[in-house]
Coordinates of C-alpha atoms in Angstrom, one line a residue:
Chain A
M1 CA 9.8 3.7 34.8
T2 CA 12.6 4.5 32.3
D3 CA 13.8 8.0 31.8
A4 CA 12.0 8.2 28.4
E5 CA 8.7 7.5 30.2
R6 CA 9.1 10.4 32.6
T7 CA 6.9 13.4 31.8
A8 CA 6.6 16.9 33.1
V9 CA 4.1 17.2 35.9
E10 CA 2.7 20.4 37.6
F11 CA 1.2 20.6 41.0
T12 CA 0.8 23.3 43.7
F13 CA 2.5 23.7 47.0
A14 CA 1.0 26.3 49.4
G15 CA -0.7 27.8 46.4
A16 CA 2.5 28.2 44.3
P17 CA 2.9 26.2 41.1
V18 CA 5.7 23.5 41.2
R19 CA 7.1 21.8 38.1
A20 CA 8.4 18.3 38.5
W21 CA 9.0 15.0 36.7
S22 CA 6.8 11.9 37.0
G23 CA 8.7 9.5 39.2
D24 CA 9.9 12.3 41.5
T25 CA 8.8 12.1 45.1
V26 CA 7.0 15.2 46.5
A27 CA 10.1 15.8 48.6
M28 CA 12.4 15.8 45.5
A29 CA 10.1 18.1 43.6
L30 CA 9.9 20.6 46.4
W31 CA 13.7 20.6 47.0
A32 CA 14.2 21.2 43.3
A33 CA 11.9 24.2 43.5
G34 CA 13.7 25.5 46.5
H35 CA 11.0 24.8 49.0
L36 CA 13.0 23.6 52.0
A37 CA 10.5 24.5 54.8
L38 CA 7.6 22.1 54.4
R39 CA 5.8 22.8 57.7
R40 CA 5.9 24.4 61.1
S41 CA 6.5 22.5 64.3
S42 CA 3.2 22.3 66.1
R43 CA 5.1 22.8 69.4
D44 CA 7.7 25.6 68.9
G45 CA 6.5 26.9 65.5
A46 CA 9.9 26.5 63.9
A47 CA 10.3 25.6 60.2
R48 CA 10.8 21.9 59.4
G49 CA 11.5 20.0 56.3
V50 CA 12.9 16.8 54.8
F51 CA 15.3 15.0 57.1
C52 CA 15.8 11.3 56.3
S53 CA 14.2 11.2 52.8
M54 CA 13.5 7.5 53.2
G55 CA 10.3 7.3 55.2
V56 CA 11.8 6.9 58.6
C57 CA 11.6 10.3 60.4
Y58 CA 8.2 11.7 59.5
D59 CA 9.6 15.2 59.6
C60 CA 8.4 15.9 56.0
L61 CA 4.7 15.5 56.6
V62 CA 2.6 17.4 54.2
R63 CA -1.1 17.4 53.3
V64 CA -1.7 16.0 49.9
D65 CA -5.3 16.6 48.7
G66 CA -6.3 16.7 52.3
E67 CA -4.5 13.6 53.5
T68 CA -1.4 13.8 55.8
L69 CA 1.5 11.9 54.0
R70 CA 5.3 11.8 54.0
A71 CA 6.6 14.0 51.2
C72 CA 9.5 11.6 50.7
T73 CA 7.5 8.4 50.1
T74 CA 4.7 10.1 48.0
L75 CA 5.1 10.4 44.2
V76 CA 4.0 13.5 42.4
R77 CA 0.8 13.5 40.4
A78 CA -0.4 16.3 38.0
G79 CA -2.7 18.7 39.7
M80 CA -2.2 17.5 43.3
L81 CA -2.7 20.1 46.0
V82 CA 0.1 20.0 48.5
E83 CA -0.1 22.0 51.7
P84 CA 2.3 22.3 54.7
G85 CA 1.5 19.5 57.1
G86 CA 1.8 19.0 60.8
K87 CA 2.8 16.1 63.1
P88 CA -0.1 14.7 65.1
Chain B
M1 CA -0.3 -17.6 45.0
N2 CA -3.8 -16.0 44.9
A3 CA -5.4 -12.8 46.1
A4 CA -8.8 -13.4 47.6
A5 CA -11.4 -11.1 49.1
D6 CA -11.6 -11.7 52.9
P7 CA -14.8 -11.7 54.9
G8 CA -13.3 -8.4 56.2
A9 CA -12.5 -5.4 54.0
G10 CA -8.8 -6.3 53.8
R11 CA -7.2 -8.6 51.2
V12 CA -5.1 -11.7 51.6
L13 CA -2.1 -12.9 49.6
D14 CA -0.9 -16.5 50.0
A15 CA 2.7 -17.3 49.2
D16 CA 5.5 -19.7 50.2
V17 CA 7.8 -16.8 51.3
G18 CA 7.1 -13.2 52.4
V19 CA 10.1 -11.0 52.0
V20 CA 10.4 -7.6 53.7
G21 CA 12.6 -5.2 51.7
A22 CA 13.7 -4.9 48.1
G23 CA 17.2 -3.8 48.6
P24 CA 20.3 -5.9 47.8
A25 CA 19.5 -8.7 50.4
G26 CA 15.8 -8.9 49.5
L27 CA 16.3 -8.8 45.8
A28 CA 19.0 -11.5 45.8
A29 CA 16.9 -13.7 48.1
A30 CA 13.6 -13.2 46.2
G31 CA 15.2 -13.9 42.8
S32 CA 16.8 -17.1 44.1
L33 CA 13.6 -18.3 45.8
A34 CA 11.4 -17.7 42.8
R35 CA 13.9 -19.4 40.5
A36 CA 13.8 -22.4 42.8
G37 CA 10.0 -22.6 42.1
L38 CA 8.7 -21.0 45.3
S39 CA 6.0 -18.3 45.3
V40 CA 7.4 -15.1 46.7
V41 CA 5.9 -11.8 47.7
V42 CA 8.3 -8.9 48.3
L43 CA 7.0 -5.9 50.4
D44 CA 9.0 -2.7 49.9
E45 CA 8.5 0.8 51.3
G46 CA 10.2 2.5 48.4
Q47 CA 8.5 3.4 45.2
R48 CA 11.0 1.4 43.1
A49 CA 12.9 -1.7 43.9
G50 CA 16.6 -1.4 44.6
G51 CA 16.6 -0.1 48.2
Q52 CA 18.8 2.9 49.1
I53 CA 22.1 1.8 47.8
F54 CA 21.1 1.0 44.2
R55 CA 18.9 4.0 43.6
Q56 CA 19.4 5.0 40.0
P57 CA 20.3 8.6 39.0
S58 CA 17.4 10.7 37.6
P59 CA 17.3 12.3 34.1
R60 CA 18.2 15.6 35.8
V61 CA 21.8 14.4 36.3
A62 CA 21.9 12.4 33.1
G63 CA 25.1 12.4 31.1
C64 CA 27.6 12.6 33.9
G65 CA 27.9 8.8 34.4
A66 CA 27.1 9.3 38.1
A67 CA 26.8 5.6 39.1
P68 CA 29.7 3.9 40.9
P69 CA 30.9 0.4 39.7
S70 CA 28.7 -1.5 42.3
H71 CA 25.6 -0.2 40.5
R72 CA 26.3 -2.6 37.6
R73 CA 25.8 -5.4 40.1
G74 CA 22.6 -3.6 41.3
R75 CA 21.2 -3.4 37.8
G76 CA 22.0 -7.1 37.3
L77 CA 20.2 -8.0 40.5
L78 CA 17.2 -5.9 39.5
A79 CA 17.0 -7.5 36.0
A80 CA 17.3 -11.0 37.4
F81 CA 14.6 -10.2 40.0
A82 CA 12.2 -8.8 37.4
Q83 CA 12.5 -12.0 35.4
S84 CA 12.2 -14.3 38.4
G85 CA 8.4 -14.3 38.8
A86 CA 8.6 -12.9 42.4
R87 CA 5.7 -10.5 43.1
L88 CA 6.8 -7.0 44.2
C89 CA 4.5 -4.7 46.2
S90 CA 6.1 -1.2 46.2
G91 CA 5.2 1.8 48.3
V92 CA 3.8 -0.3 51.2
T93 CA 4.1 -0.1 54.9
V94 CA 4.5 -3.3 56.9
W95 CA 2.9 -2.5 60.3
D96 CA 2.4 -5.9 62.1
A97 CA 3.9 -9.3 61.9
R98 CA 3.7 -12.8 63.4
P99 CA 5.6 -15.9 62.2
G100 CA 4.0 -16.7 58.9
R101 CA 2.0 -13.5 58.8
L102 CA 2.8 -10.0 57.5
W103 CA 0.2 -7.2 57.6
F104 CA 0.8 -4.2 55.3
E105 CA -0.9 -1.1 54.0
Q106 CA -0.8 -0.2 50.3
A107 CA -2.4 3.2 49.4
A108 CA -5.5 3.0 51.5
E109 CA -5.8 -0.8 51.4
S110 CA -5.2 -3.3 54.2
W111 CA -3.4 -6.5 53.2
L112 CA -2.2 -9.7 54.8
V113 CA 0.5 -12.0 53.5
R114 CA 0.2 -15.6 54.7
C115 CA 3.4 -17.5 54.1
E116 CA 5.4 -20.5 55.2
R117 CA 8.6 -18.5 55.8
V118 CA 9.3 -14.8 56.5
L119 CA 12.6 -13.3 55.3
L120 CA 13.5 -9.9 56.9
A121 CA 15.7 -7.7 54.7
P122 CA 14.5 -4.2 55.8
G123 CA 18.0 -2.7 55.7
A124 CA 19.1 0.2 57.9
Y125 CA 18.8 4.0 58.3
D126 CA 21.2 6.8 59.1
R127 CA 22.5 7.2 62.7
S128 CA 21.9 10.7 63.8
I129 CA 23.6 12.6 66.6
P130 CA 21.8 15.7 67.7
F131 CA 23.6 19.1 67.4
P132 CA 22.4 22.7 67.6
G133 CA 20.4 23.6 64.5
W134 CA 19.9 20.0 63.2
T135 CA 16.1 20.6 62.8
L136 CA 16.6 23.5 60.4
P137 CA 15.3 22.8 56.9
G138 CA 18.2 22.0 54.6
V139 CA 20.0 20.0 57.3
V140 CA 19.4 16.3 56.5
T141 CA 21.0 12.9 57.0
A142 CA 23.9 11.9 54.8
G143 CA 21.7 9.3 53.2
A144 CA 19.0 11.9 52.4
L145 CA 21.6 14.2 50.8
Q146 CA 22.8 11.3 48.7
I147 CA 19.3 10.6 47.5
M148 CA 18.7 14.2 46.6
G149 CA 22.1 14.5 44.9
R150 CA 21.4 11.4 42.8
A151 CA 18.0 12.9 41.9
G152 CA 19.7 16.2 40.9
V153 CA 17.4 18.3 43.1
V154 CA 19.9 19.9 45.6
P155 CA 18.9 23.5 46.1
G156 CA 21.7 26.0 46.3
K157 CA 25.3 25.6 45.4
R158 CA 27.3 25.0 48.6
A159 CA 27.0 21.7 50.4
L160 CA 28.6 20.4 53.6
V161 CA 28.9 16.7 54.4
A162 CA 29.9 15.6 57.9
G163 CA 29.8 12.4 60.0
S164 CA 31.7 9.2 60.2
G165 CA 32.3 6.0 58.1
P166 CA 32.6 4.9 54.5
L167 CA 29.1 6.2 53.5
L168 CA 30.3 9.8 53.5
L169 CA 32.1 9.1 50.1
P170 CA 29.0 8.2 48.1
T171 CA 27.2 11.3 49.5
V172 CA 30.0 13.5 48.4
A173 CA 30.1 11.8 44.9
A174 CA 26.3 12.2 44.5
L175 CA 26.6 15.9 45.2
L176 CA 29.5 16.4 42.8
G177 CA 27.5 14.4 40.2
A178 CA 24.7 16.9 40.6
G179 CA 27.0 19.9 40.0
V180 CA 27.0 21.0 43.7
Q181 CA 30.1 22.4 45.3
V182 CA 31.1 20.4 48.4
V183 CA 32.6 23.1 50.6
A184 CA 33.7 20.7 53.3
A185 CA 33.7 16.9 53.8
L186 CA 34.3 16.1 57.5
E187 CA 35.1 12.7 58.9
A188 CA 35.0 12.8 62.7
S189 CA 37.2 9.7 63.2
P190 CA 40.9 10.4 63.5
R191 CA 43.1 10.1 60.4
S192 CA 44.5 6.8 61.8
S193 CA 41.0 5.2 61.3
A194 CA 41.2 5.9 57.6
W195 CA 44.7 4.4 57.4
R196 CA 43.6 1.3 59.3
A197 CA 40.7 0.9 56.9
L198 CA 43.0 0.9 53.9
P199 CA 44.0 -2.8 53.9
G200 CA 40.3 -3.8 54.2
L201 CA 39.5 -1.6 51.2
L202 CA 42.4 -2.7 49.0
G203 CA 42.2 -6.4 49.9
H204 CA 38.6 -6.8 48.5
G205 CA 38.2 -6.5 44.7
G206 CA 34.7 -5.0 44.6
R207 CA 35.4 -2.6 47.5
R208 CA 38.7 -1.5 46.0
A209 CA 37.2 -0.6 42.7
E210 CA 34.4 1.3 44.5
A211 CA 36.8 3.2 46.7
F212 CA 39.0 4.2 43.8
W213 CA 36.0 5.4 41.9
Y214 CA 34.9 7.6 44.8
L215 CA 38.4 8.9 45.4
R216 CA 38.9 9.8 41.8
K217 CA 35.6 11.8 42.0
L218 CA 36.8 13.6 45.1
L219 CA 40.3 14.4 43.7
G220 CA 38.9 15.5 40.4
A221 CA 36.7 18.1 42.3
R222 CA 39.6 19.0 44.7
V223 CA 37.5 17.9 47.7
R224 CA 39.6 16.8 50.7
L225 CA 38.0 14.5 53.3
R226 CA 39.2 16.1 56.6
S227 CA 39.7 13.6 59.4
G228 CA 39.2 14.6 63.0
W229 CA 36.7 17.4 62.1
T230 CA 33.0 17.6 62.5
L231 CA 30.0 19.8 62.4
F232 CA 29.3 21.7 65.7
G233 CA 26.1 23.3 64.7
C234 CA 23.9 25.0 62.1
E235 CA 22.3 28.4 61.9
G236 CA 19.9 30.2 59.7
E237 CA 16.5 31.8 59.3
D238 CA 13.9 29.1 58.3
R239 CA 16.7 27.2 56.5
V240 CA 20.3 26.5 57.1
Q241 CA 22.7 29.3 56.0
R242 CA 25.8 28.8 58.1
A243 CA 27.6 25.8 59.6
L244 CA 29.9 25.9 62.6
I245 CA 32.7 23.3 62.1
G246 CA 35.8 22.4 64.1
K247 CA 38.2 19.7 65.2
V248 CA 37.3 16.9 67.6
D249 CA 39.6 14.9 69.8
A250 CA 40.2 11.1 69.3
E251 CA 36.9 10.3 71.1
G252 CA 34.9 12.8 69.2
R253 CA 34.7 15.6 71.8
P254 CA 34.4 19.0 70.1
R255 CA 37.4 21.3 70.6
R256 CA 35.5 24.6 70.8
D257 CA 38.6 26.7 70.3
T258 CA 38.9 25.5 66.7
A259 CA 35.4 26.4 65.7
R260 CA 34.8 28.5 62.6
S261 CA 31.7 29.4 60.6
I262 CA 31.2 28.7 56.8
E263 CA 28.3 29.6 54.6
V264 CA 26.3 26.7 53.3
D265 CA 23.0 26.0 51.5
V266 CA 22.5 22.3 52.5
V267 CA 24.1 20.0 55.1
G268 CA 24.2 16.2 55.2
A269 CA 25.2 14.6 58.5
G270 CA 25.5 10.8 59.1
F271 CA 27.3 8.9 61.8
G272 CA 27.0 5.4 60.4
L273 CA 23.8 3.3 60.1
V274 CA 21.3 1.7 62.5
P275 CA 19.9 -1.8 61.6
S276 CA 16.1 -1.7 61.2
I277 CA 15.3 -4.5 63.7
E278 CA 11.8 -3.4 64.7
L279 CA 9.9 -6.1 62.8
G280 CA 12.3 -8.8 64.0
L281 CA 11.7 -7.8 67.6
L282 CA 8.0 -7.8 67.0
L283 CA 8.3 -11.4 65.6
G284 CA 10.1 -12.4 68.8
C285 CA 13.6 -12.8 67.2
R286 CA 16.6 -12.7 69.5
S287 CA 18.9 -9.8 69.0
R288 CA 22.4 -9.0 70.1
C289 CA 24.4 -5.7 70.5
D290 CA 27.5 -5.2 68.3
P291 CA 28.7 -1.6 68.3
R292 CA 30.9 -2.3 65.2
R293 CA 27.8 -3.4 63.3
G294 CA 25.6 -0.4 64.3
G295 CA 24.3 -1.6 67.7
H296 CA 21.4 -3.9 68.1
C297 CA 21.0 -6.4 65.3
L298 CA 19.2 -9.7 64.7
D299 CA 21.0 -12.8 65.8
V300 CA 21.1 -15.5 63.1
D301 CA 22.7 -18.9 62.7
G302 CA 25.1 -20.0 60.0
E303 CA 22.2 -20.2 57.5
Q304 CA 20.6 -16.8 58.3
R305 CA 17.8 -18.3 60.5
T306 CA 16.7 -16.2 63.5
S307 CA 15.8 -17.7 66.9
V308 CA 12.2 -18.0 65.5
P309 CA 12.5 -21.1 63.2
T310 CA 10.3 -19.9 60.4
V311 CA 11.9 -16.4 60.3
F312 CA 15.1 -15.6 58.4
A313 CA 17.1 -12.4 58.2
A314 CA 19.7 -11.1 55.8
G315 CA 21.8 -7.9 55.2
E316 CA 22.0 -4.8 57.4
V317 CA 19.3 -6.1 59.8
C318 CA 21.9 -8.7 60.9
G319 CA 24.5 -5.9 61.4
I320 CA 25.7 -3.1 59.1
G321 CA 28.0 -4.6 56.4
G322 CA 27.1 -3.1 53.0
A323 CA 25.6 -4.4 49.8
E324 CA 28.2 -7.2 49.2
V325 CA 27.3 -8.8 52.5
A326 CA 23.6 -8.3 51.9
I327 CA 23.6 -10.0 48.6
A328 CA 25.6 -13.0 49.9
E329 CA 23.4 -13.3 53.0
G330 CA 20.3 -13.0 50.8
E331 CA 21.4 -15.8 48.6
L332 CA 22.3 -18.0 51.6
A333 CA 18.9 -17.3 53.3
A334 CA 17.1 -18.2 50.1
A335 CA 19.0 -21.5 49.9
A336 CA 18.2 -22.3 53.5
I337 CA 14.5 -21.6 52.9
V338 CA 14.5 -23.8 49.8
K339 CA 16.1 -26.5 52.0
D340 CA 13.3 -26.1 54.6
L341 CA 10.5 -26.2 52.0
R342 CA 11.9 -28.5 49.2
G343 CA 14.5 -30.5 51.0
V344 CA 17.4 -29.3 48.7
P345 CA 20.6 -29.0 50.6
V346 CA 22.3 -25.6 51.0
P347 CA 25.4 -25.4 48.7
P348 CA 28.3 -25.0 51.2
A349 CA 29.9 -22.3 48.9
L350 CA 27.1 -19.9 49.8
A351 CA 27.7 -20.0 53.5
V352 CA 31.5 -19.7 52.9
A353 CA 30.9 -16.6 50.7
A354 CA 28.6 -14.9 53.2
A355 CA 31.0 -15.5 56.1
R356 CA 33.9 -14.1 54.0
E357 CA 32.0 -11.0 53.0
R358 CA 30.9 -10.5 56.6
R359 CA 34.4 -10.8 58.0
A360 CA 35.7 -8.2 55.4
A361 CA 33.0 -5.8 56.3
D362 CA 33.6 -6.2 60.0
R363 CA 37.2 -5.4 59.5
L364 CA 36.4 -2.3 57.5
L365 CA 33.7 -0.9 59.8
G366 CA 35.7 -1.8 62.9
C367 CA 38.1 1.0 61.8
F368 CA 35.3 3.6 62.5
P369 CA 34.2 2.8 66.1
P370 CA 31.4 5.0 67.7
L371 CA 32.8 8.2 69.0
P372 CA 31.2 8.8 72.4
G373 CA 32.4 12.4 72.6
L374 CA 30.0 13.5 69.9
C375 CA 27.3 13.5 72.5
D376 CA 28.9 16.8 73.7
L377 CA 27.7 18.5 70.5
A378 CA 24.2 19.0 71.9
T379 CA 23.6 21.8 74.3
A380 CA 20.9 22.0 77.0
D381 CA 18.4 23.5 74.7
T382 CA 19.1 21.3 71.6
I383 CA 16.1 19.4 70.5
V384 CA 16.8 15.7 70.9
C385 CA 13.4 14.2 69.9
R386 CA 12.4 15.9 66.6
C387 CA 8.9 14.5 66.7
E388 CA 7.9 15.8 70.1
D389 CA 10.4 18.8 70.3
V390 CA 11.9 17.4 73.5
R391 CA 15.1 19.2 74.4
L392 CA 18.3 17.8 76.0
E393 CA 17.6 19.4 79.4
Q394 CA 14.1 17.8 79.5
T395 CA 15.5 14.4 78.7
R396 CA 18.0 14.8 81.6
A397 CA 15.2 15.9 84.0
A398 CA 13.2 12.9 83.0
A399 CA 16.1 10.5 83.5
A400 CA 16.8 12.0 86.9
L401 CA 13.2 11.6 88.0
H402 CA 12.0 8.4 86.3
G403 CA 15.1 6.3 85.7
R404 CA 17.9 5.6 83.2
S405 CA 16.1 3.1 81.0
L406 CA 14.9 4.0 77.6
R407 CA 11.3 3.3 78.7
A408 CA 11.6 5.5 81.8
I409 CA 13.0 8.4 79.8
K410 CA 10.3 8.0 77.1
V411 CA 7.5 8.0 79.7
G412 CA 9.1 10.9 81.6
C413 CA 9.4 13.4 78.7
R414 CA 7.7 11.9 75.6
A415 CA 11.0 11.6 73.7
G416 CA 10.6 8.8 71.2
M417 CA 6.8 8.8 71.3
G418 CA 6.1 10.6 68.1
P419 CA 5.4 9.2 64.7
C420 CA 9.0 8.0 64.0
Q421 CA 8.6 5.9 67.2
G422 CA 12.1 6.7 68.4
R423 CA 14.0 5.5 65.3
I424 CA 15.8 8.9 65.0
C425 CA 16.5 9.9 68.6
G426 CA 16.4 6.4 70.2
P427 CA 19.9 5.2 69.5
S428 CA 21.5 8.2 71.3
L429 CA 18.7 9.1 73.7
Q430 CA 19.9 7.2 76.8
A431 CA 23.5 8.3 76.4
L432 CA 22.4 11.9 76.1
A433 CA 19.7 11.9 78.8
N434 CA 21.9 10.0 81.3
G435 CA 25.0 12.0 80.5
L436 CA 26.8 8.7 79.9
P437 CA 28.4 8.9 76.5
G438 CA 29.1 5.4 75.2
Q439 CA 26.4 3.8 77.3
P440 CA 24.9 1.0 75.1
A441 CA 21.2 1.7 74.4
D442 CA 18.4 -0.5 75.6
L443 CA 16.5 -2.4 72.9
P444 CA 14.0 -0.1 71.2
V445 CA 10.5 -0.4 72.5
V446 CA 8.3 -1.8 69.7
Q447 CA 4.6 -1.9 69.5
V448 CA 1.9 -2.4 66.8
P449 CA 1.7 -0.6 64.5
V450 CA 5.5 -0.5 64.0
K451 CA 4.9 2.5 61.6
P452 CA 1.9 4.9 61.5
V453 CA -0.9 3.7 59.3
R454 CA -4.5 4.7 58.8
V455 CA -6.9 3.6 61.5
Q456 CA -9.1 2.0 58.8
T457 CA -6.1 -0.2 57.8
V458 CA -6.0 -1.7 61.3
L459 CA -9.8 -2.1 61.4
D460 CA -9.8 -3.8 58.0
A461 CA -6.9 -6.0 58.7
P462 CA -7.7 -9.6 57.8
R463 CA -7.4 -12.0 60.8
G464 CA -5.6 -15.3 60.5

């Protein structure tokens, strides 16, 4: 995808609208919008977010239209519903 | 090459060569292989070819000329690859492998590549060392902060970069390119390391140009790389707000009396890289441990062949060395595969070039040896395993009760049993749990699937 082909995309995270560019990962879009805390640890309840940004650590798990995915390896799509995730 | 429906729900791709990874090594190899007339399938986890090092800046940071000189070479590789006829599958997860077979998941589909030769070029990931507060949102690896910087999406204005090794420079440059202030850049190794690294940097044309490009960026922004300093910990409410920094001794032990607190919005920490050898181990390839090259790496012969005759490896998976090494080894591996399948001899110049690049990288990275004292950064209640929230004191109790091996510690406290499968905590887990800094780690325990995939992907996997 060249820069000229990138278009504005809007989706929601935890109910709030997020504006991004096609070609962004969900992790990039959420960082750009200032959303650093992407989920709560299922064990101690502490906030967690992106850590490795390259698909290794699974700390940025979110639910995208109901499916648990890594925010850093998932590209944004217009209208997608992103919710805080949880590690299994 | 053809894609055919399998009796199962999964799909099969037949090719002469299956390549894992579309970074410098995989791109160089796949392009050469395809130009030699072989059918090639490249499986890459990223959404775009190029791997981590040749990620292109996004339009958000357009206009600042944010790409270092080496990226011209990256663009050339990408263009040559695109014209070569090799088939690229992006955004996929390879989860099982046997000689001649690679199983992968793409979106919700289960696929199998059947091939004569496998080339492993999966690269590496950041080496993390646990410290208090490293699980706070906004605290990321140096590699992650570089990715976010190049994408121009760093939230806040004040960034801190800490760790060890040459990769701190591109992270700082990416942040500056995105207009973020770098309030501190901390190299844990003593100043003498940087001086020792100088001849290696200046004696190599490509690396010299790269180093000067980064140093100009740093000087222009008045950022000073402070040697013998590191990050002691991070604090904040639901995101990082403050960082505790201070001096370390020559072995990396924190000198607590020097600690001071600074305000930050994001933190990137990286203590070198770890070769991604999991698929190689699954394939039965022999490995060896070389601390200078990032620890356990795949053992290859003078033509990049692993101990499994049909499996080749190139780039960081054979030991950390950087893009120049990866490209040279990728080209050499491709020539060796062409020799196997077409009987064309390997041009001797390729082996000479790969060996020369590898020697130069070894000299440079040898100036930044692992610092065992950094294991003292974690305190008893610091989380070591981020997946399972296992704290240092729990890993110590497990080691005392179950034994010192990586396997015993995992079984004893679940550290390394989460979805990352020990990739993040594994390299330092034993040293921390056993209280033996500098202890070489056991080989990682690998099992199928080597990365989490959908249950349906496994059920649908074509056999054969």
